[in-house]
PDB file of C-alpha atoms in Angstrom:
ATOM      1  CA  UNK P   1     -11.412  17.253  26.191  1.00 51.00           C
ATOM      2  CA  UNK P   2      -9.956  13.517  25.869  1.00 56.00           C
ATOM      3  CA  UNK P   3     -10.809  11.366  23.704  1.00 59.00           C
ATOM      4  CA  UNK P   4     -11.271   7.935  24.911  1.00 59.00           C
ATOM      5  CA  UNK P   5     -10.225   4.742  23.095  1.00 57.00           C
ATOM      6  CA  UNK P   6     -12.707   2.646  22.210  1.00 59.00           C
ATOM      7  CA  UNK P   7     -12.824  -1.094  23.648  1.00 63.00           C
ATOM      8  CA  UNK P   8     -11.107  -2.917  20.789  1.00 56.00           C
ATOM      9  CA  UNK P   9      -8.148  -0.827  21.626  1.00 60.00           C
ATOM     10  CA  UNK P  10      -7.656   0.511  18.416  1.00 64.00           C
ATOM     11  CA  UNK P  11      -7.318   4.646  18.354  1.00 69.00           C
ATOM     12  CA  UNK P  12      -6.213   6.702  15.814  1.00 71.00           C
ATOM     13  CA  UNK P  13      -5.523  10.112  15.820  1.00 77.00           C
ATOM     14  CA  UNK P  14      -7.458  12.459  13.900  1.00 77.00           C
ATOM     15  CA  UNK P  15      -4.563  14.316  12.793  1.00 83.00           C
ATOM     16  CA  UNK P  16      -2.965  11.153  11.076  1.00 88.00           C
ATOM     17  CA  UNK P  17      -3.636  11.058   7.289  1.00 91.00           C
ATOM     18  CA  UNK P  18      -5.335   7.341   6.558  1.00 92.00           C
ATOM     19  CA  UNK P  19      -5.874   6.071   3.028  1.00 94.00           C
ATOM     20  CA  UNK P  20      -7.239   2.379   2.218  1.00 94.00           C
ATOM     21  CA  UNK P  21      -7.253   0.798  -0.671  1.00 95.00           C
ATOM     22  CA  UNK P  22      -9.564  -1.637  -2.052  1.00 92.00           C
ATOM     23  CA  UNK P  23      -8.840  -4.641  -3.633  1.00 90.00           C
ATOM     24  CA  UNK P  24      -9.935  -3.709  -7.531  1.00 93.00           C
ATOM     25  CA  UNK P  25      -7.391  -1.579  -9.103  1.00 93.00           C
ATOM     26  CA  UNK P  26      -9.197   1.904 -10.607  1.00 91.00           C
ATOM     27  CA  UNK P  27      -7.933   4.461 -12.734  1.00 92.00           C
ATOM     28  CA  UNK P  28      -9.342   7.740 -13.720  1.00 88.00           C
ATOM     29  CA  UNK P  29      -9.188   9.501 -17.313  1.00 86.00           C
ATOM     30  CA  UNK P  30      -5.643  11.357 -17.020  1.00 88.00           C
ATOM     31  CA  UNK P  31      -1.976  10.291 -17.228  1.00 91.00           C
ATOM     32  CA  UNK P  32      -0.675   8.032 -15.515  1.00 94.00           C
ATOM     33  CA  UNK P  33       1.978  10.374 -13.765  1.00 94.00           C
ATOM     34  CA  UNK P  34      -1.409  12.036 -12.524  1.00 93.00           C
ATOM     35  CA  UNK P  35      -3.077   9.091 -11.519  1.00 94.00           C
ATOM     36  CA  UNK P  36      -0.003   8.206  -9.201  1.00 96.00           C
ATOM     37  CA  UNK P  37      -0.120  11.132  -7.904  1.00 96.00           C
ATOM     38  CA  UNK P  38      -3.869  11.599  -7.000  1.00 94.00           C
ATOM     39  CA  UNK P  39      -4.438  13.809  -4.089  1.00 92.00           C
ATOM     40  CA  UNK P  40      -0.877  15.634  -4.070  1.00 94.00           C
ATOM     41  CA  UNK P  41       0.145  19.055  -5.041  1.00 94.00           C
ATOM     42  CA  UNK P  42       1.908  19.375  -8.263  1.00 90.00           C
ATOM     43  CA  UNK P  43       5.326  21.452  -6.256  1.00 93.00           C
ATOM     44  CA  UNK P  44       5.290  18.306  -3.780  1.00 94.00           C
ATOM     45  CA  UNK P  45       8.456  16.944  -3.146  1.00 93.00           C
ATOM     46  CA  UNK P  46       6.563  13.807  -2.854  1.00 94.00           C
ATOM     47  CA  UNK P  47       4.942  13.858  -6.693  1.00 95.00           C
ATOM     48  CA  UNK P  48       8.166  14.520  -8.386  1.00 95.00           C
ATOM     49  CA  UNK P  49       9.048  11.885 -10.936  1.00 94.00           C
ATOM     50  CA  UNK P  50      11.767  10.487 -10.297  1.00 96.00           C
ATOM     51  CA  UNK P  51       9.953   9.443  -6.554  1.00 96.00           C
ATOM     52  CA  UNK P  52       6.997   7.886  -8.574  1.00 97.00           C
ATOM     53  CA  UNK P  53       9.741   6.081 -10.956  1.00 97.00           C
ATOM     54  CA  UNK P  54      11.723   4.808  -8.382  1.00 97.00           C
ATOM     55  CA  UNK P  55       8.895   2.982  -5.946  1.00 97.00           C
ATOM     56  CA  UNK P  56       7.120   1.970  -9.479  1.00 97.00           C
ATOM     57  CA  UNK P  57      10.279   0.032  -9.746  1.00 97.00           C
ATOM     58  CA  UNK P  58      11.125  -1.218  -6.188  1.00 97.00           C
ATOM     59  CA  UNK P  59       7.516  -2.663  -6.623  1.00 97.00           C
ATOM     60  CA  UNK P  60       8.560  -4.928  -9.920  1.00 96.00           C
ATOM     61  CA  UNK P  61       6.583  -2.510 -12.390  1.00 96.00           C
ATOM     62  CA  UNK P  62       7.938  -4.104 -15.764  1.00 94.00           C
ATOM     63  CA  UNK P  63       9.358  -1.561 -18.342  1.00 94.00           C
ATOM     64  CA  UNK P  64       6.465  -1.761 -20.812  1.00 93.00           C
ATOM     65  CA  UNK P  65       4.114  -0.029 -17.947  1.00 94.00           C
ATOM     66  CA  UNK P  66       6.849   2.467 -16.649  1.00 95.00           C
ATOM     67  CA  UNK P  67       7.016   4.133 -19.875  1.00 94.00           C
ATOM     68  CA  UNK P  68       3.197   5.405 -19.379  1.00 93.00           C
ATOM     69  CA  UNK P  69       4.632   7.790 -16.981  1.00 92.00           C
ATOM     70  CA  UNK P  70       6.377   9.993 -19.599  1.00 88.00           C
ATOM     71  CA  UNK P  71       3.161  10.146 -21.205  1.00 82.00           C
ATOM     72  CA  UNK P  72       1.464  14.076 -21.360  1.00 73.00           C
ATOM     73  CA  UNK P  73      -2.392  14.430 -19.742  1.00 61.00           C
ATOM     74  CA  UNK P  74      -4.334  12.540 -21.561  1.00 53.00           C
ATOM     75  CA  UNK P  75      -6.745  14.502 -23.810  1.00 51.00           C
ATOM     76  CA  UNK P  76     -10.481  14.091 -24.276  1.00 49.00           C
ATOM     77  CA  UNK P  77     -10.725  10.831 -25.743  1.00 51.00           C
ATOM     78  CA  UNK P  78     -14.387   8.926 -24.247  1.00 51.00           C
ATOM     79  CA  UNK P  79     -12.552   5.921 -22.843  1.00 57.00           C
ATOM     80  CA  UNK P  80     -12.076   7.403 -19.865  1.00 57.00           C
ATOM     81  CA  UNK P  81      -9.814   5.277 -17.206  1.00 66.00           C
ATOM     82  CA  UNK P  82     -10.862   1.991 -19.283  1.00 77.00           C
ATOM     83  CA  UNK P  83      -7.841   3.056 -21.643  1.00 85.00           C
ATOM     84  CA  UNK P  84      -5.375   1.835 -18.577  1.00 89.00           C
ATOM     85  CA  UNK P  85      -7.114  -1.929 -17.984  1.00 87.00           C
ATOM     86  CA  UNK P  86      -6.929  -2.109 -22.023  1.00 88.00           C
ATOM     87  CA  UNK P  87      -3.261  -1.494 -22.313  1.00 91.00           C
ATOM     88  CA  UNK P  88      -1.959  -2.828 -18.982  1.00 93.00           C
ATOM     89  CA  UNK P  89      -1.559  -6.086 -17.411  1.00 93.00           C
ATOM     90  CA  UNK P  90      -3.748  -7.319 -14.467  1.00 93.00           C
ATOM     91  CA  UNK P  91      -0.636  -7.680 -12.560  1.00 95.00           C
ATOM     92  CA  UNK P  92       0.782  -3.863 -13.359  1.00 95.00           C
ATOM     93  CA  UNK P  93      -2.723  -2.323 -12.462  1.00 95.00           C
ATOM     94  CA  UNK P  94      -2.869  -4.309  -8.561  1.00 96.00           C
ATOM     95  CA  UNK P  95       0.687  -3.147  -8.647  1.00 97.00           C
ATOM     96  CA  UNK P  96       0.600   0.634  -9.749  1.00 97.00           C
ATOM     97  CA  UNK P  97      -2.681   0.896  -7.538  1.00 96.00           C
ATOM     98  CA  UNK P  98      -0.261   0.333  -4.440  1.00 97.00           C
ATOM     99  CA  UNK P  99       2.131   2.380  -5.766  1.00 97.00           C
ATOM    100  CA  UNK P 100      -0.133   5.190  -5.182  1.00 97.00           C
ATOM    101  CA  UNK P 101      -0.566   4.295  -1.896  1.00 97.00           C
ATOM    102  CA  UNK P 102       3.196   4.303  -1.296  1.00 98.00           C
ATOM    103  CA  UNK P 103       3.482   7.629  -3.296  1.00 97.00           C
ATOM    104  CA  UNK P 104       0.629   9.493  -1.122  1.00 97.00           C
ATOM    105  CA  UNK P 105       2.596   8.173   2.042  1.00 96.00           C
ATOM    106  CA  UNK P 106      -0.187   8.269   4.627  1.00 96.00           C
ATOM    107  CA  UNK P 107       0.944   7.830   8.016  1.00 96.00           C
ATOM    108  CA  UNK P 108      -2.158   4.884   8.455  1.00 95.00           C
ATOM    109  CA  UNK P 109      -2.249   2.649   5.445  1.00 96.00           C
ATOM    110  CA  UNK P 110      -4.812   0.021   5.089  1.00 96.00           C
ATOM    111  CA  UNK P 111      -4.518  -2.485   2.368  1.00 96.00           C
ATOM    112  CA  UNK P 112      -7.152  -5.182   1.345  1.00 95.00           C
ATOM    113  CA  UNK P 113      -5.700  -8.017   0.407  1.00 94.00           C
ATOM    114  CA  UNK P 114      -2.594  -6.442  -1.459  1.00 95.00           C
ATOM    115  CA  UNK P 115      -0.911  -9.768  -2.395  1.00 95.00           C
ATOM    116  CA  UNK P 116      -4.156 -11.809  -3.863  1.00 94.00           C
ATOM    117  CA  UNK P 117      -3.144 -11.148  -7.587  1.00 93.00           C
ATOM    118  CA  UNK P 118       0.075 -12.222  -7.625  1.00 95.00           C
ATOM    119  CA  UNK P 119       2.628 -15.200  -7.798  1.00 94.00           C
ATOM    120  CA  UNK P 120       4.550 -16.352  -4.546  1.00 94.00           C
ATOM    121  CA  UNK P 121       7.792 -14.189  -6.045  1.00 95.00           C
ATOM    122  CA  UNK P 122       5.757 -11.103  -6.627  1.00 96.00           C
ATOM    123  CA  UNK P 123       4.185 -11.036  -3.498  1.00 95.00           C
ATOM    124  CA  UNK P 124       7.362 -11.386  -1.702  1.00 95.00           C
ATOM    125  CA  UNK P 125       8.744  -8.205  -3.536  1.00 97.00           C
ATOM    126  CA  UNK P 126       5.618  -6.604  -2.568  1.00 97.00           C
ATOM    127  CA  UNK P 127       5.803  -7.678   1.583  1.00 96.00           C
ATOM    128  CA  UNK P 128       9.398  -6.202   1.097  1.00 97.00           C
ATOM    129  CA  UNK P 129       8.439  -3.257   0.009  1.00 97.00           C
ATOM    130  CA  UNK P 130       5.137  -2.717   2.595  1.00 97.00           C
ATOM    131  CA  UNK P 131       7.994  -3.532   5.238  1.00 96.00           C
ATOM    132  CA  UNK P 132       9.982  -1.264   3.773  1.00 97.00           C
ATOM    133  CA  UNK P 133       7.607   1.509   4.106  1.00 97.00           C
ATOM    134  CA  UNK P 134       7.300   0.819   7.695  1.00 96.00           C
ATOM    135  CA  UNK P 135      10.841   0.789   9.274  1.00 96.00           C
ATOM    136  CA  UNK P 136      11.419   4.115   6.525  1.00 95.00           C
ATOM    137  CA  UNK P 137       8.633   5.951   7.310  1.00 96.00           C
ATOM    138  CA  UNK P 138       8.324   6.330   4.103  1.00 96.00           C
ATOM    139  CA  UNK P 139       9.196   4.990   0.512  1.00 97.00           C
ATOM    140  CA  UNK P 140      12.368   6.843  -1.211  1.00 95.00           C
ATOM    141  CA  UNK P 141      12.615   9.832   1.080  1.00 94.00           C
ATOM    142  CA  UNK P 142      16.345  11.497   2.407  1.00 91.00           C
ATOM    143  CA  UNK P 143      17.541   8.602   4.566  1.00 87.00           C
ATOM    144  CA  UNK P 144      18.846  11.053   7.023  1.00 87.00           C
ATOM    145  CA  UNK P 145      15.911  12.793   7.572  1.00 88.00           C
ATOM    146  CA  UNK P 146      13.856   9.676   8.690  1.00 89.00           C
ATOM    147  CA  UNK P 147      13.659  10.869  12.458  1.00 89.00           C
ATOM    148  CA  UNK P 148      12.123  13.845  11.321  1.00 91.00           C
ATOM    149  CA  UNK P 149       8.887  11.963   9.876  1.00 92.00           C
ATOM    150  CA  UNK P 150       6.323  10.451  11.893  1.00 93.00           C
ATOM    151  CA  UNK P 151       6.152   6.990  11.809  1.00 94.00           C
ATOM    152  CA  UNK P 152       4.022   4.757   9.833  1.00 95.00           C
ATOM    153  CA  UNK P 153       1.274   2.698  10.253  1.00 95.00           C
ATOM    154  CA  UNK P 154       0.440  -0.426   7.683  1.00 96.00           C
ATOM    155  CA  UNK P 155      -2.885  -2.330   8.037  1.00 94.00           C
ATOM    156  CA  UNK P 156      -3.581  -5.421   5.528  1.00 95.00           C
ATOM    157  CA  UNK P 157      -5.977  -7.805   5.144  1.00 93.00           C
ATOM    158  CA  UNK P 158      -4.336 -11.240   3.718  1.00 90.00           C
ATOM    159  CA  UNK P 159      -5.705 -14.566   2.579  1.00 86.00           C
ATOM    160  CA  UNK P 160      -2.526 -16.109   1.790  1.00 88.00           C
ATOM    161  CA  UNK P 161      -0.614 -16.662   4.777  1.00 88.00           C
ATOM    162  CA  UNK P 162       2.358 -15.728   3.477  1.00 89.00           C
ATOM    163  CA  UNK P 163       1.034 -12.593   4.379  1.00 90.00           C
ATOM    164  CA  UNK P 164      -0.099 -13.154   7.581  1.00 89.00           C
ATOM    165  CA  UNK P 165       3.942 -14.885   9.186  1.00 88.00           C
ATOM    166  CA  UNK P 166       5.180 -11.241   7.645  1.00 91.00           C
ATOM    167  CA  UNK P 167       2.828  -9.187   9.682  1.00 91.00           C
ATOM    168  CA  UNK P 168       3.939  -7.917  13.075  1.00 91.00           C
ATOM    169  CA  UNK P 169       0.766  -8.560  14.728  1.00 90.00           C
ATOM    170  CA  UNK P 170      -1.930 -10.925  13.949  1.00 90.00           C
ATOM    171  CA  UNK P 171      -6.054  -9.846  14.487  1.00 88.00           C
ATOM    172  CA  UNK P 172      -8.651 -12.137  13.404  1.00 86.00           C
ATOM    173  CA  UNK P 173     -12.166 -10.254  13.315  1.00 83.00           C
ATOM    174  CA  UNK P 174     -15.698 -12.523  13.654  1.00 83.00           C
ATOM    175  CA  UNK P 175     -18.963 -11.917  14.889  1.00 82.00           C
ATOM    176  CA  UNK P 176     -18.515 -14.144  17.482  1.00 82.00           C
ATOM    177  CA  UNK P 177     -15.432 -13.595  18.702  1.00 74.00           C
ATOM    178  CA  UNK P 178     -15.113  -9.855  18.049  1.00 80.00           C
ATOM    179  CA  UNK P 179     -11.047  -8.831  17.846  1.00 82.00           C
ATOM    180  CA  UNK P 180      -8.942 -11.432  18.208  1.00 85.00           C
ATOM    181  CA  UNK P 181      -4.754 -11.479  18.802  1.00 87.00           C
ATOM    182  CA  UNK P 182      -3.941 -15.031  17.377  1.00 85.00           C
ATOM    183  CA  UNK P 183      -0.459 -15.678  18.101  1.00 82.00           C
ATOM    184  CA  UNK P 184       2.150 -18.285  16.670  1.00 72.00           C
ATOM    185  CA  UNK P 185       4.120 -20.971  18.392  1.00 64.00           C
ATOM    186  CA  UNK P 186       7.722 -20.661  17.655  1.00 60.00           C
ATOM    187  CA  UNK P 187       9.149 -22.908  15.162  1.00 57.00           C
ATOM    188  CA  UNK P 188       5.736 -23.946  13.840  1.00 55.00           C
ATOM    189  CA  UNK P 189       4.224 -22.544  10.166  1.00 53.00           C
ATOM    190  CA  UNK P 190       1.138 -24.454   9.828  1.00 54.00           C
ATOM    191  CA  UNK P 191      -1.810 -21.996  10.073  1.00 50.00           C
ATOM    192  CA  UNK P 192      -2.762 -24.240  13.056  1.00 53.00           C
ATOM    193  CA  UNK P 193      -0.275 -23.548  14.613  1.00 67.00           C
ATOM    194  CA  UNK P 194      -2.027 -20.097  16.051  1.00 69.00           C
ATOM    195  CA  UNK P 195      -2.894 -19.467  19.842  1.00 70.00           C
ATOM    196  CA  UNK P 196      -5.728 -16.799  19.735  1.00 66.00           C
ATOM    197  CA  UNK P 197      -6.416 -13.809  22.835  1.00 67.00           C
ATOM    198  CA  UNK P 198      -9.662 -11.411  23.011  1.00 64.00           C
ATOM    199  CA  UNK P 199      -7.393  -7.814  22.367  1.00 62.00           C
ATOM    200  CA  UNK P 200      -7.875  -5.368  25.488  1.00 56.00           C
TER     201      UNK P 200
END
């Protein structure tokens, strides 16, 4: 049969691989390798190490946290995840927790709020990135096989709106209004500055 969009005119395929990620970092009791690497097979091209390493670091990962990823399973010590918000910084965790996103390379990824924690420079370095991912299809695949992969899909929710100018479409979402295109007047920045449109 066909399946029928629904009236906010947002569809996604059910063959599509979607992951979203909350706002709170979390970390389960294993490596850190392992935790980047939740949900992939072990042979993936996609979980080797030096793929993990190298979007860790497009991020802005600082060294001190990159050097968890040499680190063996961790064994059967009771503090569980808790070990990883002891030892890291609130900035590394919010930034390894995308990293997993980026290293599970979903073809729909939906972010809440993924620039909230951080400074005006980090957050920058983290749009980059999130555009990166998009025009790639992908973070640190073969360049020349970027035809080949299907494209990609990044959803965000944003407070700052520094986010919003680097999205390429705008929705606003309210109970009264329902799903809303707001759209910006060229040449203006102010957050007033935004036309809005019911989305067919």
């Amino acid at each position: 049969g066909v399946i029928i969009p629904p009236d906010s005119g947002i569809f996604i395929p059910a063959h599509l691989r979607i992951l979203h990620v909350a706002a709170e970092p979390y970390f389960y009791k294993d490596s850190m390798y392992k935790n980047l690497t939740f949900g992939l097979h072990p042979d993936s091209p996609g979980a080797s190490k030096e793929r993990v390493k190298a979007i860790c670091i497009s991020l802005g990962v600082n060294e001190y946290a990159l050097r968890y990823l040499e680190e063996p399973t961790v064994g059967d010590s009771d503090d569980g995840g808790e070990k990883w918000s002891l030892v890291l910084s609130l900035t590394d965790r919010h930034l390894l927790n995308l990293a997993r996103a980026f290293v599970f390379d979903p073809e729909v990824l939906v972010l809440h709020k993924p620039t909230m924690p951080f400074d005006e420079r980090v957050s920058s370095q983290v749009l980059k990135v999130m555009r990166e991912f998009v025009t790639d299809r992908g973070l640190h695949w073969d360049s020349e096989q970027k035809t080949l992969r299907r494209p990609r899909t990044l959803i965000m929710s944003s407070a700052k709106i520094q986010g919003v100018l680097a999205a390429d479409r705008i929705l606003r979402v309210t109970k009264a209004g329902g799903v809303e295109e707001l759209q910006q007047s060229k040449g203006d920045v102010g957050t007033d500055s935004f036309s809005t449109r019911p989305l067919r």
